[in-house]
Structure formats: structure tokens, C-alpha cells
Coordinates of C-alpha atoms and ligand atoms in Angstrom, one line a residue:
X10 CA 5.5 149.1 118.6
X11 CA 2.0 150.4 118.0
X12 CA -1.0 149.1 116.1
X13 CA -1.2 150.0 112.4
X14 CA -2.6 153.5 111.8
X15 CA -5.4 151.9 109.7
X16 CA -7.1 150.9 112.9
X17 CA -7.3 154.5 114.0
X18 CA -8.4 155.9 110.8
X19 CA -11.2 153.5 109.6
X20 CA -13.0 152.5 112.7
X21 CA -15.6 154.4 114.7
X22 CA -15.2 156.6 117.7
X23 CA -15.8 153.8 120.3
X24 CA -13.4 151.5 118.7
X25 CA -10.7 154.1 118.4
X26 CA -11.0 155.2 122.0
X27 CA -10.1 151.6 123.0
X28 CA -7.5 150.7 120.4
X29 CA -5.9 153.8 118.8
X30 CA -2.3 154.4 119.8
X31 CA -2.1 151.4 122.1
X32 CA 1.3 149.9 122.7
X33 CA 2.2 146.4 121.9
X34 CA 5.4 145.1 123.3
X35 CA 7.5 142.6 121.4
X36 CA 8.7 140.5 124.3
X37 CA 5.6 140.3 126.5
X38 CA 2.1 141.2 125.5
X39 CA 0.1 142.9 128.2
X40 CA -3.5 143.8 127.2
X41 CA -3.5 147.2 129.0
X42 CA -0.9 149.8 128.1
X43 CA 1.7 149.4 130.9
X44 CA 2.8 152.1 133.3
X45 CA 6.4 152.8 132.3
X46 CA 7.1 154.5 135.7
X47 CA 10.7 155.2 135.1
X48 CA 12.7 158.4 134.9
X49 CA 14.7 157.1 132.0
X50 CA 15.5 154.3 129.6
X51 CA 18.7 152.2 129.2
X52 CA 20.7 153.0 126.2
X53 CA 21.9 149.9 124.4
X54 CA 25.4 150.4 123.1
X55 CA 27.5 153.5 122.3
X56 CA 26.1 154.0 118.8
X57 CA 22.5 153.6 119.9
X58 CA 22.9 156.5 122.3
X59 CA 24.2 158.9 119.7
X60 CA 21.6 157.8 117.2
X61 CA 18.8 158.3 119.7
X62 CA 20.0 161.8 120.5
X63 CA 20.4 162.8 116.9
X64 CA 17.1 161.4 115.5
X65 CA 14.9 161.8 118.5
X66 CA 13.5 158.3 117.8
X67 CA 13.0 156.0 120.8
X68 CA 13.1 156.8 124.5
X69 CA 15.8 158.2 126.6
X70 CA 14.4 160.3 129.5
X71 CA 10.8 160.7 130.5
X72 CA 10.7 164.5 130.2
X73 CA 11.6 163.9 126.5
X74 CA 9.1 161.1 126.0
X75 CA 7.6 158.1 127.7
X76 CA 5.7 155.2 126.2
X77 CA 2.7 155.4 128.5
X78 CA 2.3 159.2 127.7
X79 CA 2.8 158.5 124.0
X80 CA -0.1 156.0 124.0
X81 CA -2.4 158.8 125.3
X82 CA -1.0 161.3 122.8
X83 CA -1.6 158.9 119.8
X84 CA -5.1 158.0 121.0
X85 CA -6.2 161.6 121.5
X86 CA -4.7 162.7 118.2
X87 CA -6.7 159.9 116.5
X88 CA -9.9 160.9 118.3
X89 CA -9.5 164.6 117.4
X90 CA -8.6 163.9 113.8
X91 CA -5.2 165.6 114.4
X92 CA -1.8 164.4 113.4
X93 CA 0.0 164.6 116.7
X94 CA -0.6 165.4 120.3
X95 CA 1.5 166.3 123.3
X96 CA 0.5 165.3 126.9
X97 CA 1.5 167.7 129.7
X98 CA 0.9 167.9 133.4
X99 CA -2.4 169.9 133.4
X100 CA -4.8 171.9 131.2
X101 CA -3.2 175.1 132.3
X102 CA 0.2 173.8 131.2
X103 CA -1.2 172.9 127.8
X104 CA -2.5 176.5 127.3
X105 CA 0.7 178.1 128.6
X106 CA 3.0 175.9 126.5
X107 CA 0.9 176.5 123.4
X108 CA 0.8 180.3 123.7
X109 CA 4.4 180.7 124.8
X110 CA 5.4 178.5 121.8
X111 CA 3.4 180.5 119.3
X112 CA 4.1 184.1 120.6
X113 CA 7.0 186.2 121.7
X114 CA 7.4 189.6 123.4
X115 CA 5.8 192.4 121.4
X116 CA 3.1 190.1 119.9
X117 CA -0.6 189.8 120.5
X118 CA -3.5 187.4 121.1
X119 CA -7.2 187.9 120.3
X120 CA -9.3 185.8 122.6
X121 CA -13.0 185.3 123.2
X122 CA -13.9 186.9 126.5
X123 CA -16.0 183.8 127.5
X124 CA -13.1 181.5 128.6
X125 CA -11.9 179.6 131.6
X126 CA -10.8 181.9 134.4
X127 CA -7.3 180.3 134.7
X128 CA -6.7 181.0 131.0
X129 CA -7.9 184.5 131.3
X130 CA -5.6 185.1 134.3
X131 CA -2.7 183.6 132.3
X132 CA -3.3 186.1 129.5
X133 CA -3.9 189.1 131.8
X134 CA -1.4 188.5 134.6
X135 CA 1.4 186.3 133.2
X136 CA 1.7 186.8 129.5
X137 CA 1.6 190.6 129.9
X138 CA 4.8 190.4 131.9
X139 CA 6.4 188.7 129.0
X140 CA 5.3 191.5 126.6
X141 CA 2.4 189.6 125.1
X142 CA -0.9 191.4 125.1
X143 CA -4.4 190.1 124.7
X144 CA -7.6 191.7 123.5
X145 CA -11.0 190.1 124.3
X146 CA -14.0 189.7 122.0
X147 CA -17.4 189.8 123.7
X148 CA -19.4 189.0 120.6
X149 CA -17.3 185.9 119.8
X150 CA -19.4 184.6 116.9
X151 CA -19.1 187.9 114.9
X152 CA -16.1 187.6 112.5
X153 CA -16.0 191.4 112.2
X154 CA -15.5 191.8 116.0
X155 CA -12.3 189.6 115.7
X156 CA -11.2 191.3 112.5
X157 CA -11.3 194.7 114.2
X158 CA -9.0 193.6 117.0
X159 CA -6.3 191.8 114.8
X160 CA -3.0 193.7 114.6
X161 CA 0.0 193.0 112.4
X162 CA 1.6 191.5 115.6
X163 CA -1.4 189.1 116.3
X164 CA -0.2 185.5 116.3
X165 CA -3.1 183.5 117.6
X166 CA -6.9 183.6 118.0
X167 CA -8.2 181.7 121.1
X168 CA -11.7 180.5 122.1
X169 CA -13.5 177.5 123.7
X170 CA -15.8 175.3 121.8
X171 CA -18.3 175.1 124.8
X172 CA -17.5 178.0 127.2
X173 CA -18.8 177.8 130.7
X174 CA -20.9 178.6 132.6
X175 CA -23.0 180.4 129.9
X176 CA -22.8 177.7 127.2
X177 CA -22.4 180.3 124.5
X178 CA -21.4 177.8 121.8
X179 CA -18.6 179.1 119.6
X180 CA -18.8 179.2 115.8
X181 CA -15.5 177.5 115.0
X182 CA -15.7 177.6 111.2
X183 CA -16.6 181.3 111.0
X184 CA -13.6 182.4 113.2
X185 CA -11.2 179.9 111.7
X186 CA -11.8 181.6 108.4
X187 CA -10.8 184.9 110.0
X188 CA -7.6 183.4 111.4
X189 CA -6.6 181.8 108.1
X190 CA -7.1 185.0 106.2
X191 CA -4.3 186.4 108.4
X192 CA -2.1 183.2 108.3
X193 CA -2.5 182.7 112.0
X194 CA -3.8 179.7 114.0
X195 CA -7.2 179.3 115.7
X196 CA -6.5 177.6 119.0
X197 CA -9.6 176.0 120.6
X198 CA -9.9 174.7 124.2
X199 CA -12.3 171.9 123.7
X200 CA -12.3 170.6 127.3
X201 CA -16.1 170.7 127.8
X202 CA -16.9 169.2 124.4
X203 CA -14.4 166.3 124.2
X204 CA -13.8 164.8 120.7
X205 CA -16.9 162.7 121.2
X206 CA -19.2 165.8 120.8
X207 CA -17.1 167.9 118.4
X208 CA -13.8 167.7 116.6
X209 CA -12.7 171.3 116.1
X210 CA -10.0 170.4 113.5
X211 CA -12.7 169.2 111.2
X212 CA -14.2 172.7 111.4
X213 CA -11.0 174.5 110.7
X214 CA -9.3 174.8 114.1
X215 CA -5.5 174.4 114.0
X216 CA -4.7 173.5 117.6
X217 CA -7.0 171.8 120.1
X218 CA -6.4 171.9 123.8
X219 CA -7.9 169.8 126.6
X220 CA -7.7 169.7 130.3
X221 CA -7.6 165.9 130.6
X222 CA -8.4 166.4 134.3
X223 CA -12.0 166.7 133.3
X224 CA -13.9 164.5 130.8
X225 CA -11.0 162.7 129.2
X226 CA -10.0 161.2 132.6
X227 CA -13.5 161.4 133.9
X228 CA -12.7 159.8 137.3
X229 CA -11.4 163.0 138.8
X230 CA -8.3 161.3 140.1
X231 CA -5.6 163.1 138.2
X232 CA -4.7 166.2 136.3
X233 CA -3.4 166.3 132.8
X234 CA -3.4 168.5 129.6
X235 CA -3.3 167.8 125.9
X236 CA -2.3 169.8 122.9
X237 CA -3.5 168.4 119.5
X238 CA -2.2 169.8 116.2
X239 CA -4.0 169.6 112.8
X240 CA -0.6 169.1 111.1
X241 CA -1.5 171.8 108.7
X242 CA 1.2 174.4 109.4
X243 CA 1.8 176.0 106.1
X244 CA 5.4 177.4 105.9
X245 CA 4.7 179.2 102.6
X246 CA 1.8 181.1 104.0
X247 CA 2.9 181.6 107.6
X248 CA 6.6 181.0 107.7
X249 CA 7.4 184.7 108.0
X250 CA 5.0 185.1 110.9
X251 CA 6.6 182.2 112.8
X252 CA 10.3 182.3 111.9
X253 CA 11.2 180.1 114.9
X254 CA 9.5 177.2 113.1
X255 CA 11.4 177.7 109.9
X256 CA 14.9 178.9 110.9
X257 CA 17.8 176.4 111.2
X258 CA 18.6 175.1 114.6
X259 CA 21.1 177.0 116.9
X260 CA 23.9 174.7 115.6
X261 CA 22.8 175.1 112.0
X262 CA 20.9 171.8 111.6
X263 CA 17.5 171.6 109.8
X264 CA 14.7 173.7 111.2
X265 CA 11.3 172.4 112.3
X266 CA 9.6 172.9 109.0
X267 CA 12.3 171.1 107.1
X268 CA 12.2 168.2 109.6
X269 CA 8.5 167.9 110.3
X270 CA 6.7 169.8 107.5
X271 CA 3.1 170.5 108.6
X272 CA 3.9 169.2 112.1
X273 CA 6.5 171.9 112.7
X274 CA 4.3 173.6 115.3
X275 CA 3.7 170.6 117.5
X276 CA 7.3 169.4 117.1
X277 CA 8.5 172.7 118.3
X278 CA 6.1 172.6 121.3
X279 CA 7.4 169.1 122.2
X280 CA 11.1 169.6 121.6
X281 CA 11.6 173.2 122.6
X282 CA 8.7 174.1 124.9
X283 CA 7.7 171.1 126.9
X284 CA 11.2 169.7 127.0
X285 CA 12.7 172.9 128.5
X286 CA 9.8 174.3 130.6
X287 CA 9.3 170.8 132.0
X288 CA 5.5 170.3 132.6
X289 CA 6.0 166.5 132.4
X290 CA 3.1 164.3 133.3
X291 CA 3.7 161.3 135.5
X292 CA 3.5 158.0 133.6
X293 CA 1.1 156.9 136.3
X294 CA -1.3 159.8 135.5
X295 CA -0.9 159.1 131.8
X296 CA -2.1 155.5 132.5
X297 CA -5.1 156.8 134.5
X298 CA -6.0 159.2 131.7
X299 CA -5.8 156.4 129.1
X300 CA -8.1 154.2 131.3
X301 CA -10.6 157.1 131.4
X302 CA -10.5 157.7 127.7
X303 CA -11.6 154.1 127.0
X304 CA -15.1 154.9 128.3
X305 CA -15.3 158.5 127.1
X306 CA -18.2 158.0 124.6
X307 CA -20.3 156.1 127.1
X308 CA -19.9 158.7 129.8
X309 CA -20.3 161.8 127.7
X310 CA -23.4 160.3 125.9
X311 CA -25.0 159.6 129.3
X312 CA -23.9 162.9 130.8
X313 CA -25.4 164.8 127.9
X314 CA -28.7 162.9 128.2
X315 CA -28.8 163.5 131.9
X316 CA -27.9 167.2 131.5
X317 CA -30.8 167.7 129.0
X318 CA -33.2 166.0 131.4
X319 CA -32.0 168.2 134.3
X320 CA -32.1 171.4 132.2
X321 CA -35.7 170.6 131.0
X322 CA -36.8 170.0 134.6
X323 CA -35.1 173.1 136.0
X324 CA -36.7 175.3 133.3
X325 CA -40.1 174.3 134.6
X326 CA -39.5 175.4 138.2
X327 CA -41.0 178.7 139.4
X328 CA -37.9 179.4 141.6
X329 CA -35.7 179.4 138.6
X330 CA -35.2 182.5 136.4
X331 CA -33.2 181.0 133.6
X332 CA -31.3 177.9 132.4
X333 CA -28.2 178.4 130.2
X334 CA -28.1 175.1 128.3
X335 CA -27.7 175.0 124.6
X336 CA -29.6 171.7 124.3
X337 CA -32.9 173.6 125.2
X338 CA -35.0 174.8 122.3
X339 CA -35.4 178.1 124.1
X340 CA -31.6 178.8 124.2
X341 CA -30.2 181.4 121.9
X342 CA -27.3 179.1 121.0
X343 CA -29.5 176.1 120.2
X344 CA -29.1 176.3 116.4
X345 CA -25.3 176.5 116.7
X346 CA -25.4 173.6 119.1
X347 CA -27.4 171.5 116.7
X348 CA -24.8 172.2 114.0
X349 CA -21.6 171.6 116.1
X350 CA -22.9 169.2 118.8
X351 CA -25.6 167.0 117.2
X352 CA -24.7 164.0 119.4
X353 CA -25.2 165.8 122.7
X354 CA -24.7 169.3 124.0
X355 CA -22.4 168.5 126.9
X356 CA -23.1 168.5 130.6
X357 CA -21.7 171.7 132.2
X358 CA -24.1 174.6 132.3
X359 CA -25.6 177.1 134.7
X360 CA -29.0 178.1 136.0
X361 CA -30.0 181.2 137.9
X362 CA -32.3 181.2 141.0
X363 CA -34.7 184.2 141.3
X364 CA -33.7 184.5 145.0
X365 CA -30.2 185.8 144.4
X366 CA -27.2 184.9 146.5
X367 CA -29.3 183.8 149.6
X368 CA -31.2 181.3 147.4
X369 CA -27.9 180.1 145.9
X370 CA -26.4 179.6 149.4
X371 CA -29.5 177.6 150.6
X372 CA -29.6 175.5 147.5
X373 CA -25.9 174.5 147.6
X374 CA -26.2 173.7 151.3
X375 CA -29.3 171.5 150.8
X376 CA -28.2 169.2 148.0
X377 CA -26.7 165.8 148.9
X378 CA -26.1 163.9 145.7
X379 CA -24.4 166.8 144.0
X380 CA -20.8 167.3 145.2
X381 CA -19.9 170.9 146.1
X382 CA -16.6 171.5 144.4
X383 CA -14.6 173.4 141.7
X384 CA -14.1 170.7 139.1
X385 CA -16.1 169.4 136.1
X386 CA -16.4 166.5 133.8
X387 CA -16.5 164.0 136.6
X388 CA -18.6 160.9 136.6
X389 CA -20.3 162.4 139.7
X390 CA -22.5 165.5 139.5
X391 CA -20.9 168.6 140.8
X392 CA -22.2 172.1 141.8
X393 CA -20.5 175.5 142.3
X394 CA -21.4 179.1 142.8
X395 CA -19.1 180.8 140.2
X396 CA -19.7 184.4 141.5
X397 CA -18.1 183.9 144.8
X398 CA -15.5 181.2 143.8
X399 CA -14.1 180.6 140.3
X400 CA -15.1 184.0 138.9
X401 CA -14.4 186.1 142.1
X402 CA -11.8 188.2 140.2
X403 CA -14.4 189.6 137.8
X404 CA -16.1 192.9 138.2
X405 CA -19.9 193.0 138.4
X406 CA -20.0 194.2 134.8
X407 CA -17.8 191.4 133.7
X408 CA -19.8 188.9 135.6
X409 CA -23.1 189.9 134.1
X410 CA -21.4 190.0 130.7
X411 CA -20.5 186.3 131.4
X412 CA -24.0 185.4 132.3
X413 CA -23.2 185.2 136.0
X414 CA -25.6 186.7 138.5
X415 CA -25.8 186.4 142.3
X416 CA -28.3 183.6 142.0
X417 CA -26.3 181.6 139.3
X418 CA -25.1 178.1 140.0
X419 CA -22.9 176.0 137.7
X420 CA -23.5 172.3 137.5
X421 CA -21.5 169.5 135.9
X422 CA -23.9 166.6 135.4
X423 CA -22.6 163.1 136.1
X424 CA -23.7 159.6 135.2
X425 CA -26.1 159.0 138.2
X426 CA -29.7 158.0 137.6
X427 CA -31.6 161.1 136.3
X428 CA -34.5 160.6 138.8
X429 CA -32.1 160.8 141.7
X430 CA -30.5 163.9 140.4
X431 CA -33.9 165.6 140.1
X432 CA -34.9 164.4 143.6
X433 CA -31.7 166.1 144.8
X434 CA -32.4 169.3 143.0
X435 CA -35.9 169.3 144.5
X436 CA -34.1 169.0 147.9
X437 CA -32.1 172.2 146.8
X438 CA -35.3 174.1 146.0
X439 CA -36.9 173.0 149.2
X440 CA -33.9 174.4 151.0
X441 CA -34.5 177.7 149.0
X442 CA -38.2 177.8 150.1
X443 CA -37.3 177.1 153.7
X444 CA -34.6 179.8 153.6
X445 CA -32.2 177.5 155.3
X446 CA -28.8 179.2 156.1
Ligands
PLP1 C1 -10.1 173.0 134.0 C2 -9.9 173.7 132.8 C3 -8.6 174.2 132.3 C4 -7.4 174.0 133.2 O1 -7.1 172.6 133.3 P1 -6.3 172.0 134.6 O2 -6.2 170.6 134.2 O3 -7.2 172.2 135.8 O4 -5.0 172.7 134.7 C5 -8.5 174.8 131.1 N1 -9.6 175.0 130.4 C6 -10.9 174.6 130.7 C7 -12.0 174.9 129.8 C8 -11.0 173.9 132.0 O5 -12.3 173.6 132.3

């Protein structure tokens, strides 16, 4: 039993992040959504079992559905303004399940080139082996650049709302229009923005993806991924492009459009993709993600404020060549950020030291409050040198195209006191001046 949908639709973001999708149990009434840490569920009597298998309503086995995971799905669907969501084991699983569910061999993706390295690797190394090709757009906010790369076999456009480390904010509405002119979906990885800063579906996106390991959880204790659907799959417009959503089932039963209408896509991802490929999240992780989401707005608001404070301070320092933060008035993406991210511009960005890789090494080795690690969206502030870690598979040309230079460091700003973060960054700069190894 869940709360009436009215609660999710009328109330503000902070209320929804606490109450949308929460479970109420008839027999007992725990305040927190319980951890249903079980592989499966007891089937009542003979007829209940066959009914459950034919309708898909209710719970049978955790790979098919689990009440703790469902609570996260309903909550994030509400926060994103989508109709349904699917929780999987990681952000990578969310991207893989989505793309493999939309495309088949011989088909084609057009993607912004400024995307998460794991996703880029999935497109370049894995999907190519399944006969799915990807073309990359460098000038991702130019509709013509996308238009030029779209083929008759293109079945998805892909981009991130806030790419990192360059913070080249994506113009969702402009490229959604291109996608819809071709009857194909725009898929947005909105991990760095979270629904608190932007809800891509409101701007025309069709599918929103999150690595819940980052801001949604926030505590950095678990991995998780989410796929949220707009519920606007239009069989009349796009049915021929996606026959697997329309066709009758293998045994001649109703197809996904007939059963789920505008939710055909996400229903297919749940029942055919996630069920069979099996990226099932642990109910314990689902619980921890749900706990994180309850403070999402507070954390992201504070992180964005801290990030702006840090970016403004960094911009003033003589050792620093540039700061790629869209919240700064000097940033080329500032106007887009004001339009899409009026409540805060996020907290993951990069800055470039004049002293190149030696300065970057000295800086990273000198800071004490910032944690040196490859993760982001944590309540703690984090720092990383992308050129020699996350982006080490890019050529020098590709690196500079992505705004990554030898002296570039990426930070994910946490919820610490701003003054302490700045003191720590001063420590980093002192390290650079001293030339410590
Ligand atoms: C981390 C990340 C992913 C991958 O998520 P995992 O949970 O680590 O699998 C995908 N996209 C973006 C933007 C990310 O930051």
C-alpha cells in the first residue's frame, strides 16, 4: 500500500522527497520504509500464484520487484516528474539497460561527446560489439550538429544535463526538439544535477538516468542506478521505429503498448531488460538510497552554495588559470545555467593550475580536508586529477576538447564549512608554491 498519488503531485520538492512513494503496511506501521531483505515472497494459495504471474501485480521474486526498491522508484519518479522509474544496481547498469532496450544490432546512437567516461566506453567498446554504433557531437548545443549525424537507423540521442569536468551545460529543450522531429527519445543522464536542480522531462527529455551512487544517496556508502520515463511513448508516431514495444508477446499476448500505453518503454525495460540481464539492486542498498534522498534538497542547496563560494575564491588566485563553473558570471555557460539551473549550479567542476601536472600533483598531495578519490556527489569534498585517472583513455586532443589540461583538477564540493574548504585549498596552493613532491 502506498500513499495517495495526490501527495506526490501537489506538494513541494522537500515534502515529496520525504513522502512520495513511501510504503504503508496494513498489519504493522513502521515510519521508515522497511528493508525487505528477501530473495522472494510467499505465494498465498494456488490461484494467487497464477494470478500474480499473469498480471505482474504484487511481489514474487526480488529480481522481478521488491517493495523497498519500489519505494525508491516511486519517489524518484515523483521528484523527476516522470510516470515510472526502475532501480538497478549501478548508474552504468542504468545506461546499459536503457540503451540495450532501445537499440538493436544495425542501429545507431548520437551522443554528446562531453559525457561520463564509463558511458563513453560502453558506447565505444561494448555496444559496437553488438552492432550498435555511436557518433559523438562536440558542439552539443547546436541542433544542426545533431541533425547532421542522425541516420535512418538512429534510435536515441544521449547527453548529460551537467557534464563534468567542464560544466558545459546542455540545452535540453533545443535537442529534445531535434529528437522528437525524428520520433526518437532524448536520454539525459542527470546524475550531477539531481531533480532538485533540473527536471529534464519538463524540458522535453524522454528518459532520465541517474547514478544513485552520487547525489541521490549522498553518503557514498552504496551504488545504485535509476531510469525514469516520461510516460510519453507515442506508438502512433514511433511504433514503427520500436516494433518490440508494439508487437504481441512471444506467446501472442498483448504487447507493451497495448498493456502500458505511454509507459511501454519503461515496462519493457523492467520486464524484458532488467528481469533478464539481472542488474538487481540489493534491498539494503535501496533502503540506503531512500534514506539519502530524504535530505537531497538540503545537501544539494548547501553543496551548490559552497561550490559557488569555492569557485569565486579560486578565480581570484594568481596560481589558477581558469575555473570551469557555470555559476560564475564569467563562464560561457552562465546564461544556460541561469535558465536550466536557477536554484544552484551543482557542485562538481574543474579548475586548472598554471603550473601543469607538477602543480596538480603538489596540490592534491597537500590538501587534507578534500578526499582524494574517484567519486562525486558525496557529502564530503572530493578531488581528482582527471587527466591521469578517469580520463586516461583519451588522447591529448580529446582531453583538450573536454577542457582537461595537465593542470586540471576536478572537485566535488561537499557540505563542510566553506571557510574550512578555502583554508584547505590555500594549503593546496601553498603546496604548489613550495613545489612539494
Ligand atoms: C558515476 C556516474 C555514472 C556511473 O554510475 P555508477 O553508479 O558508478 O555505475 C554514470 N554517469 C555519471 C554522470 C556518473 O557520474
